[in-house]
Coordinates of N, CA and C and ligand atoms in Angstrom, one line a residue:
X76 N 12.9 20.4 10.2 CA 12.1 20.1 11.5 C 10.8 20.9 11.5
X77 N 10.8 22.0 10.8 CA 9.6 22.9 10.9 C 8.4 22.2 10.5
X78 N 8.5 21.3 9.4 CA 7.2 20.6 9.0 C 6.8 19.6 10.0
X79 N 7.8 18.8 10.6 CA 7.4 17.9 11.6 C 6.7 18.6 12.8
X80 N 7.1 19.7 13.1 CA 6.5 20.5 14.2 C 5.0 20.8 13.9
X81 N 4.8 21.1 12.6 CA 3.4 21.3 12.2 C 2.5 20.1 12.3
X82 N 3.1 18.9 12.0 CA 2.4 17.7 12.2 C 2.0 17.5 13.7
X83 N 3.0 17.7 14.5 CA 2.6 17.5 15.9 C 1.5 18.5 16.4
X84 N 1.5 19.7 15.8 CA 0.4 20.6 16.1 C -1.0 20.2 15.8
X85 N -1.1 19.1 14.9 CA -2.4 18.6 14.6 C -2.9 17.6 15.6
X86 N -2.0 17.3 16.5 CA -2.4 16.3 17.6 C -3.1 17.0 18.8
X87 N -4.1 16.3 19.3 CA -4.7 16.8 20.6 C -3.8 16.4 21.7
X88 N -3.2 15.2 21.7 CA -2.2 14.8 22.7 C -1.4 13.6 22.2
X89 N -0.3 13.5 22.8 CA 0.5 12.2 22.6 C -0.1 11.1 23.4
X90 N -0.3 10.0 22.8 CA -1.0 8.9 23.5 C 0.1 7.9 24.0
X91 N 1.0 7.5 23.1 CA 2.1 6.6 23.5 C 3.4 7.2 22.9
X92 N 4.4 7.4 23.8 CA 5.7 8.0 23.4 C 6.6 7.0 22.7
X93 N 7.6 7.5 22.0 CA 8.5 6.5 21.3 C 9.2 5.6 22.2
X94 N 9.5 6.2 23.4 CA 10.2 5.4 24.5 C 9.3 4.2 24.9
X95 N 8.0 4.5 25.1 CA 7.1 3.4 25.5 C 6.9 2.4 24.5
X96 N 6.9 2.9 23.3 CA 6.7 2.0 22.1 C 8.0 1.0 22.0
X97 N 9.2 1.6 22.1 CA 10.4 0.8 22.0 C 10.4 -0.3 23.0
X98 N 10.0 0.1 24.2 CA 10.1 -0.9 25.3 C 9.1 -2.0 25.1
X99 N 7.9 -1.7 24.7 CA 6.9 -2.7 24.5 C 7.2 -3.6 23.3
X100 N 7.8 -3.0 22.2 CA 8.1 -3.9 21.0 C 9.2 -4.8 21.3
X101 N 10.1 -4.4 22.2 CA 11.2 -5.2 22.5 C 10.7 -6.4 23.4
X102 N 9.8 -6.1 24.3 CA 9.1 -7.1 25.1 C 8.4 -8.1 24.3
X103 N 7.7 -7.6 23.3 CA 6.9 -8.5 22.4 C 7.8 -9.4 21.6
X104 N 8.9 -8.8 21.1 CA 9.8 -9.6 20.4 C 10.4 -10.8 21.2
X105 N 10.7 -10.6 22.5 CA 11.2 -11.6 23.4 C 10.1 -12.7 23.6
X106 N 8.8 -12.2 23.7 CA 7.8 -13.2 23.9 C 7.6 -14.1 22.7
X107 N 7.6 -13.5 21.5 CA 7.5 -14.3 20.3 C 8.6 -15.3 20.1
X108 N 9.8 -14.8 20.4 CA 11.0 -15.7 20.4 C 10.8 -16.9 21.3
X109 N 10.2 -16.7 22.5 CA 10.0 -17.8 23.4 C 8.9 -18.7 22.8
X110 N 7.8 -18.1 22.3 CA 6.6 -18.9 21.9 C 6.9 -19.7 20.6
X111 N 7.8 -19.2 19.8 CA 8.1 -19.9 18.5 C 9.4 -20.6 18.5
X112 N 10.0 -20.8 19.6 CA 11.3 -21.5 19.7 C 11.3 -22.7 18.9
X113 N 12.3 -22.9 18.1 CA 12.5 -24.1 17.2 C 11.7 -24.0 15.9
X114 N 10.9 -22.9 15.8 CA 10.1 -22.7 14.5 C 10.7 -21.6 13.6
X115 N 10.1 -21.5 12.5 CA 10.5 -20.4 11.6 C 9.3 -19.7 11.1
X116 N 8.8 -18.8 11.9 CA 7.5 -18.1 11.6 C 7.6 -17.3 10.4
X117 N 6.5 -17.1 9.7 CA 6.4 -16.2 8.6 C 5.7 -14.9 9.1
X118 N 6.5 -13.8 9.1 CA 6.0 -12.5 9.5 C 5.2 -11.9 8.4
X119 N 4.0 -11.8 8.5 CA 3.2 -11.2 7.5 C 2.8 -9.7 7.9
X120 N 3.4 -8.8 7.3 CA 3.1 -7.4 7.5 C 2.0 -6.9 6.7
X121 N 1.1 -6.1 7.3 CA 0.0 -5.6 6.6 C 0.4 -4.1 6.2
X122 N 0.5 -3.9 4.9 CA 0.9 -2.6 4.4 C -0.3 -1.6 4.4
X123 N 0.0 -0.3 4.6 CA 1.3 0.2 4.9 C 1.5 0.5 6.4
X124 N 0.3 0.5 7.1 CA 0.4 1.0 8.5 C 1.3 0.2 9.4
X125 N 1.6 -1.1 9.1 CA 2.4 -1.8 10.1 C 3.9 -1.8 9.8
X126 N 4.4 -1.0 8.7 CA 5.8 -1.1 8.3 C 6.7 -0.7 9.4
X127 N 6.4 0.3 10.2 CA 7.3 0.8 11.2 C 7.4 -0.2 12.3
X128 N 6.3 -0.6 12.8 CA 6.2 -1.6 13.9 C 6.9 -2.9 13.4
X129 N 6.6 -3.3 12.2 CA 7.2 -4.6 11.6 C 8.7 -4.5 11.6
X130 N 9.3 -3.4 11.1 CA 10.8 -3.4 11.0 C 11.4 -3.3 12.4
X131 N 10.8 -2.7 13.3 CA 11.3 -2.7 14.7 C 11.2 -4.1 15.3
X132 N 9.9 -4.7 15.2 CA 9.6 -6.0 15.9 C 10.6 -7.1 15.4
X133 N 10.7 -7.2 14.0 CA 11.5 -8.3 13.5 C 13.0 -8.4 14.0
X134 N 13.5 -7.2 14.4 CA 14.8 -7.2 14.9 C 14.9 -7.6 16.4
X135 N 13.8 -7.7 17.0 CA 13.8 -8.2 18.4 C 13.3 -9.7 18.4
X136 N 13.1 -10.3 17.3 CA 12.8 -11.7 17.3 C 14.1 -12.5 17.0
X137 N 14.5 -13.3 18.0 CA 15.8 -13.9 17.9 C 15.6 -15.3 17.3
X138 N 15.0 -15.4 16.1 CA 14.8 -16.6 15.3 C 14.9 -16.4 13.8
X139 N 15.1 -17.4 13.1 CA 15.0 -17.2 11.6 C 13.5 -16.9 11.3
X140 N 13.2 -15.8 10.6 CA 11.9 -15.5 10.2 C 11.9 -15.4 8.7
X141 N 10.7 -15.7 8.1 CA 10.5 -15.4 6.7 C 9.6 -14.1 6.6
X142 N 9.9 -13.2 5.7 CA 9.1 -12.0 5.6 C 8.2 -11.9 4.4
X143 N 7.0 -11.5 4.6 CA 6.1 -11.3 3.5 C 5.1 -10.1 3.9
X144 N 4.5 -9.6 2.8 CA 3.6 -8.5 3.1 C 2.3 -8.7 2.3
X145 N 1.2 -8.1 2.8 CA 0.0 -8.0 2.0 C -0.5 -6.6 2.2
X146 N -1.3 -6.2 1.2 CA -2.0 -4.9 1.3 C -3.5 -5.2 1.2
X147 N -4.2 -4.9 2.3 CA -5.6 -5.1 2.3 C -6.3 -3.8 2.7
X148 N -7.5 -3.7 2.3 CA -8.2 -2.4 2.6 C -9.6 -2.6 3.0
X149 N -10.0 -2.0 4.2 CA -11.4 -1.9 4.5 C -11.7 -0.5 4.8
X150 N -10.9 0.4 4.4 CA -11.1 1.8 4.9 C -11.2 2.9 3.9
X151 N -10.5 2.8 2.7 CA -10.4 4.0 1.9 C -9.6 5.1 2.7
X152 N -10.0 6.3 2.6 CA -9.2 7.3 3.3 C -10.0 7.9 4.5
X153 N -11.2 7.4 4.7 CA -12.0 8.0 5.8 C -11.6 7.5 7.2
X154 N -12.2 7.9 8.2 CA -11.8 7.4 9.6 C -12.8 6.3 10.0
X155 N -13.7 5.8 9.2 CA -14.6 4.8 9.6 C -14.5 3.6 8.6
X156 N -14.5 2.4 9.2 CA -14.4 1.2 8.4 C -15.7 1.0 7.4
X157 N -15.4 0.5 6.2 CA -16.6 0.3 5.3 C -17.1 -1.2 5.5
X158 N -16.2 -2.0 6.2 CA -16.7 -3.4 6.4 C -16.4 -4.3 5.2
X159 N -16.0 -3.8 4.1 CA -15.6 -4.6 3.0 C -14.1 -4.7 2.9
X160 N -13.6 -5.9 2.7 CA -12.1 -6.2 2.7 C -11.7 -6.5 1.3
X161 N -10.7 -5.8 0.8 CA -10.2 -6.0 -0.5 C -8.7 -6.3 -0.5
X162 N -8.3 -7.4 -1.1 CA -6.8 -7.6 -1.2 C -6.2 -6.9 -2.4
X163 N -5.3 -5.9 -2.0 CA -4.7 -5.1 -3.1 C -3.3 -5.6 -3.5
X164 N -2.6 -6.3 -2.5 CA -1.3 -6.9 -2.9 C -1.3 -8.2 -2.1
X165 N -1.1 -9.3 -2.8 CA -1.2 -10.6 -2.2 C 0.2 -11.0 -1.7
X166 N 0.2 -12.2 -1.0 CA 1.5 -12.8 -0.5 C 2.4 -13.2 -1.7
X167 N 3.7 -13.2 -1.5 CA 4.6 -13.8 -2.4 C 4.8 -15.3 -2.2
X168 N 4.6 -15.7 -1.0 CA 5.0 -17.1 -0.6 C 3.7 -18.0 -0.6
X169 N 4.0 -19.3 -0.8 CA 3.0 -20.3 -0.6 C 3.0 -20.5 0.9
X170 N 1.9 -20.4 1.6 CA 1.9 -20.4 3.1 C 1.5 -21.8 3.6
X171 N 1.4 -22.8 2.8 CA 1.1 -24.1 3.2 C 2.0 -24.6 4.3
X172 N 1.4 -25.0 5.4 CA 2.2 -25.5 6.5 C 2.9 -24.5 7.3
X173 N 2.8 -23.2 7.0 CA 3.5 -22.1 7.7 C 2.9 -21.6 9.0
X174 N 3.7 -21.3 9.9 CA 3.2 -20.6 11.2 C 3.3 -19.1 10.9
X175 N 2.1 -18.6 10.7 CA 2.0 -17.2 10.2 C 1.7 -16.3 11.4
X176 N 2.5 -15.2 11.5 CA 2.2 -14.1 12.5 C 1.8 -12.9 11.7
X177 N 0.5 -12.5 11.8 CA 0.1 -11.3 11.1 C 0.5 -10.1 11.9
X178 N 1.3 -9.2 11.3 CA 1.7 -8.0 12.1 C 0.9 -6.8 11.5
X179 N 0.1 -6.3 12.5 CA -0.8 -5.2 12.0 C -0.6 -4.0 13.0
X180 N -0.9 -2.8 12.4 CA -0.8 -1.6 13.2 C -1.8 -1.5 14.4
X181 N -3.1 -1.7 13.9 CA -4.2 -1.5 14.9 C -5.4 -2.4 14.6
X182 N -6.0 -2.9 15.6 CA -7.3 -3.6 15.5 C -8.4 -2.7 16.0
X183 N -9.3 -2.4 15.0 CA -10.4 -1.5 15.3 C -11.7 -2.3 15.4
X184 N -12.4 -2.3 14.3 CA -13.6 -3.1 14.2 C -13.3 -4.6 14.3
X185 N -12.1 -5.0 13.8 CA -11.7 -6.4 13.7 C -12.1 -7.0 12.4
X186 N -12.8 -6.3 11.5 CA -13.3 -6.9 10.3 C -12.1 -7.3 9.4
X187 N -11.0 -6.5 9.3 CA -10.0 -6.8 8.4 C -9.3 -8.2 8.8
X188 N -9.0 -8.2 10.1 CA -8.2 -9.4 10.6 C -9.1 -10.6 10.7
X189 N -10.3 -10.4 11.0 CA -11.2 -11.6 11.1 C -11.3 -12.3 9.7
X190 N -11.4 -11.5 8.7 CA -11.4 -11.9 7.3 C -10.1 -12.6 6.9
X191 N -9.0 -11.9 7.2 CA -7.7 -12.3 6.8 C -7.3 -13.6 7.4
X192 N -7.6 -13.7 8.7 CA -7.2 -15.0 9.4 C -7.9 -16.2 8.8
X193 N -9.1 -16.1 8.5 CA -9.8 -17.2 7.9 C -9.3 -17.5 6.5
X194 N -9.0 -16.4 5.8 CA -8.4 -16.5 4.5 C -7.1 -17.3 4.5
X195 N -6.2 -17.0 5.5 CA -4.9 -17.6 5.6 C -5.0 -19.1 6.0
X196 N -5.9 -19.4 6.8 CA -6.1 -20.8 7.2 C -6.7 -21.6 6.0
X197 N -7.6 -21.0 5.2 CA -8.1 -21.6 4.0 C -7.0 -21.8 3.0
X198 N -6.0 -21.0 3.1 CA -4.9 -21.2 2.1 C -3.8 -22.2 2.7
X199 N -4.1 -22.8 3.8 CA -3.2 -23.9 4.2 C -2.2 -23.6 5.3
X200 N -2.3 -22.4 5.9 CA -1.4 -22.1 7.0 C -1.6 -23.0 8.2
X201 N -0.5 -23.5 8.8 CA -0.6 -24.4 9.9 C -1.1 -23.7 11.1
X202 N -0.8 -22.4 11.3 CA -1.3 -21.6 12.4 C -1.3 -20.1 12.0
X203 N -2.2 -19.4 12.6 CA -2.2 -17.9 12.3 C -2.4 -17.2 13.6
X204 N -1.5 -16.4 14.0 CA -1.6 -15.6 15.2 C -1.5 -14.1 14.8
X205 N -2.1 -13.3 15.6 CA -2.1 -11.8 15.3 C -1.3 -11.1 16.3
X206 N -0.4 -10.3 15.8 CA 0.4 -9.3 16.6 C 0.1 -7.9 16.2
X207 N -0.6 -7.2 17.1 CA -1.0 -5.8 16.7 C -0.3 -4.9 17.7
X208 N 0.1 -3.8 17.1 CA 0.7 -2.8 18.0 C -0.4 -2.2 18.9
X209 N -1.5 -1.8 18.4 CA -2.6 -1.2 19.1 C -3.9 -1.9 19.0
X210 N -4.7 -1.9 20.1 CA -6.0 -2.5 20.1 C -7.0 -1.6 20.6
X211 N -8.1 -1.4 19.9 CA -9.2 -0.5 20.4 C -10.4 -1.5 20.7
X212 N -10.4 -2.2 21.8 CA -11.4 -3.2 22.1 C -12.8 -2.6 22.0
X213 N -13.0 -1.4 22.4 CA -14.3 -0.7 22.5 C -15.0 -0.7 21.1
X214 N -14.2 -0.8 20.0 CA -14.7 -0.6 18.7 C -15.1 -1.9 18.0
X215 N -14.9 -3.0 18.7 CA -14.9 -4.3 18.0 C -16.4 -4.6 17.4
X216 N -16.5 -5.0 16.2 CA -17.8 -5.4 15.6 C -17.9 -6.9 15.3
X217 N -16.7 -7.5 15.2 CA -16.7 -9.0 15.0 C -15.8 -9.6 16.0
X218 N -16.0 -10.9 16.3 CA -15.2 -11.6 17.3 C -13.8 -11.8 16.7
X219 N -12.8 -11.5 17.5 CA -11.4 -11.7 17.0 C -10.5 -11.9 18.2
X220 N -9.6 -13.0 18.1 CA -8.6 -13.1 19.2 C -7.3 -12.5 18.7
X221 N -7.0 -11.4 19.5 CA -5.7 -10.7 19.3 C -4.7 -11.4 20.2
X222 N -3.8 -12.2 19.6 CA -2.9 -13.0 20.4 C -1.8 -12.1 21.1
X223 N -1.3 -11.1 20.4 CA -0.3 -10.3 21.0 C -0.7 -8.8 20.7
X224 N -0.7 -8.0 21.7 CA -0.8 -6.5 21.4 C 0.0 -5.8 22.4
X225 N 0.5 -4.6 21.9 CA 1.3 -3.8 22.8 C 0.6 -2.9 23.7
X226 N -0.5 -2.2 23.1 CA -1.2 -1.2 23.9 C -2.7 -1.3 23.6
X227 N -3.5 -1.3 24.6 CA -5.0 -1.1 24.4 C -5.2 0.4 24.5
X228 N -5.9 0.9 23.5 CA -6.1 2.4 23.6 C -7.7 2.7 23.5
X229 N -8.0 3.9 23.9 CA -9.5 4.3 23.9 C -9.9 4.5 22.4
X230 N -11.2 4.7 22.3 CA -11.8 5.0 21.0 C -11.5 6.4 20.5
X231 N -10.4 6.5 19.9 CA -10.0 7.8 19.3 C -9.2 7.5 18.0
X232 N -9.2 8.4 17.1 CA -8.4 8.2 15.9 C -7.0 8.7 16.1
X233 N -6.0 7.7 15.9 CA -4.7 8.0 16.2 C -3.8 7.9 15.0
X234 N -2.7 8.6 15.0 CA -1.7 8.6 13.9 C -0.3 8.5 14.5
X235 N 0.7 8.2 13.6 CA 2.0 8.2 14.0 C 2.6 6.7 14.1
X236 N 3.9 6.6 14.0 CA 4.5 5.2 14.1 C 3.9 4.3 13.1
X237 N 3.7 4.8 11.9 CA 3.1 4.0 10.8 C 1.7 4.3 10.5
X238 N 0.9 4.8 11.5 CA -0.5 5.0 11.2 C -0.7 6.4 10.6
X239 N -1.7 6.4 9.7 CA -1.8 7.7 8.9 C -3.2 8.2 9.0
X240 N -3.4 9.5 8.5 CA -4.6 10.0 8.1 C -4.4 10.6 6.7
X241 N -5.0 10.0 5.7 CA -4.8 10.4 4.3 C -3.3 10.4 4.0
X242 N -2.7 9.4 4.4 CA -1.3 9.0 4.1 C -0.2 10.0 4.8
X243 N -0.7 10.9 5.6 CA 0.2 11.7 6.3 C 0.4 11.2 7.8
X244 N 1.4 11.6 8.4 CA 1.7 11.3 9.9 C 2.4 10.0 10.1
X245 N 2.6 9.2 9.0 CA 3.1 7.9 9.3 C 4.5 7.9 10.0
X246 N 5.3 9.0 9.6 CA 6.7 9.0 10.1 C 6.8 9.8 11.4
X247 N 5.8 10.1 12.1 CA 5.9 10.6 13.5 C 6.4 9.5 14.4
X248 N 7.4 9.7 15.2 CA 8.0 8.7 16.0 C 7.1 8.3 17.2
X249 N 6.2 9.2 17.6 CA 5.2 8.9 18.7 C 3.9 8.6 18.1
X250 N 3.0 8.1 19.0 CA 1.6 7.9 18.5 C 0.7 9.0 19.2
X251 N -0.1 9.7 18.5 CA -0.9 10.7 19.1 C -2.4 10.7 18.6
X252 N -3.2 11.3 19.3 CA -4.6 11.5 19.0 C -4.8 12.6 18.0
X253 N -5.3 12.4 16.8 CA -5.4 13.4 15.8 C -6.6 14.3 16.2
X254 N -6.4 15.6 16.2 CA -7.4 16.6 16.5 C -8.6 16.4 15.5
X255 N -9.8 16.3 16.1 CA -10.9 16.1 15.2 C -11.1 17.2 14.2
X256 N -10.6 18.4 14.5 CA -10.8 19.5 13.5 C -10.0 19.1 12.2
X257 N -9.1 18.2 12.2 CA -8.3 17.9 11.0 C -9.2 17.0 10.1
X258 N -10.0 16.1 10.6 CA -10.7 15.3 9.7 C -12.2 15.6 9.6
X259 N -12.6 16.6 10.4 CA -14.0 17.1 10.3 C -14.1 18.3 9.4
X260 N -13.0 18.8 9.0 CA -13.1 20.0 8.1 C -13.4 19.7 6.7
Ligands
LIG30 P1 -10.5 -2.8 11.2 O1 -10.8 -3.7 10.1 O2 -11.7 -2.0 11.5 O3 -10.0 -3.5 12.5 O4 -9.5 -1.8 10.7 C1 -8.2 -1.9 10.9 C2 -7.5 -0.9 10.0 O5 -8.1 0.4 10.0 C3 -6.1 -0.6 10.5 O6 -5.2 -1.5 9.9 C4 -5.8 0.8 10.1 O7 -5.3 0.9 8.8 C5 -7.2 1.4 10.2 N1 -7.4 2.2 11.4 C6 -8.2 1.9 12.4 N2 -8.2 2.8 13.4 C7 -7.3 3.6 13.0 C8 -6.7 4.8 13.7 O8 -7.1 5.2 14.8 N3 -5.7 5.5 13.0 C9 -5.3 5.1 11.8 N4 -5.8 4.0 11.1 C10 -6.8 3.3 11.8
LIG31 MG1 -3.7 -1.1 8.4

């Protein structure tokens, strides 16, 4: 536990607690269950940030779902988007005619999901909706409809519950604002 305590010491503050996350994810699962009644959506998780959210959310969706993952990158390891989207790992499934729900950790500039949504439609998806754990609307650079989101957050760099800085902090159960001294040094 000593090392986890050190990770928490890198946070300026906790923004969303694990209890708040659990409640919101459960609610979102119920809403998706209602909205997709009679369907078999394809849950498309965006690696790696969304894995924690994804694994919790899928168990609150009371429908048969198909699971797939992609890895895309617009970031590198810095805290600012480069605006260039690269597919690092593609889908395993042919998504022709599928109702796709893209499960993402956070929408920031919107560049990644704006690109990805168009890409999925071009590949024949019947529908594409976006389910994001976090949304930072103040940072948007391109237009994007976020169909489902659990929390709107201010413009700050956050970590935990899947979100990282340089691959660390993903396993924090809560979401916190990373102290700027960590990435400015
Ligand atoms: P966008 O294309 O600018 O919307 O970038 C979205 C991606 O940037 C997310 O999937 C995250 O991987 C990353 N990102 C954006 N903001 C944060 C943050 O506050 N903490 C950690 N990762 C972030
Ligand atoms: Mg991500």
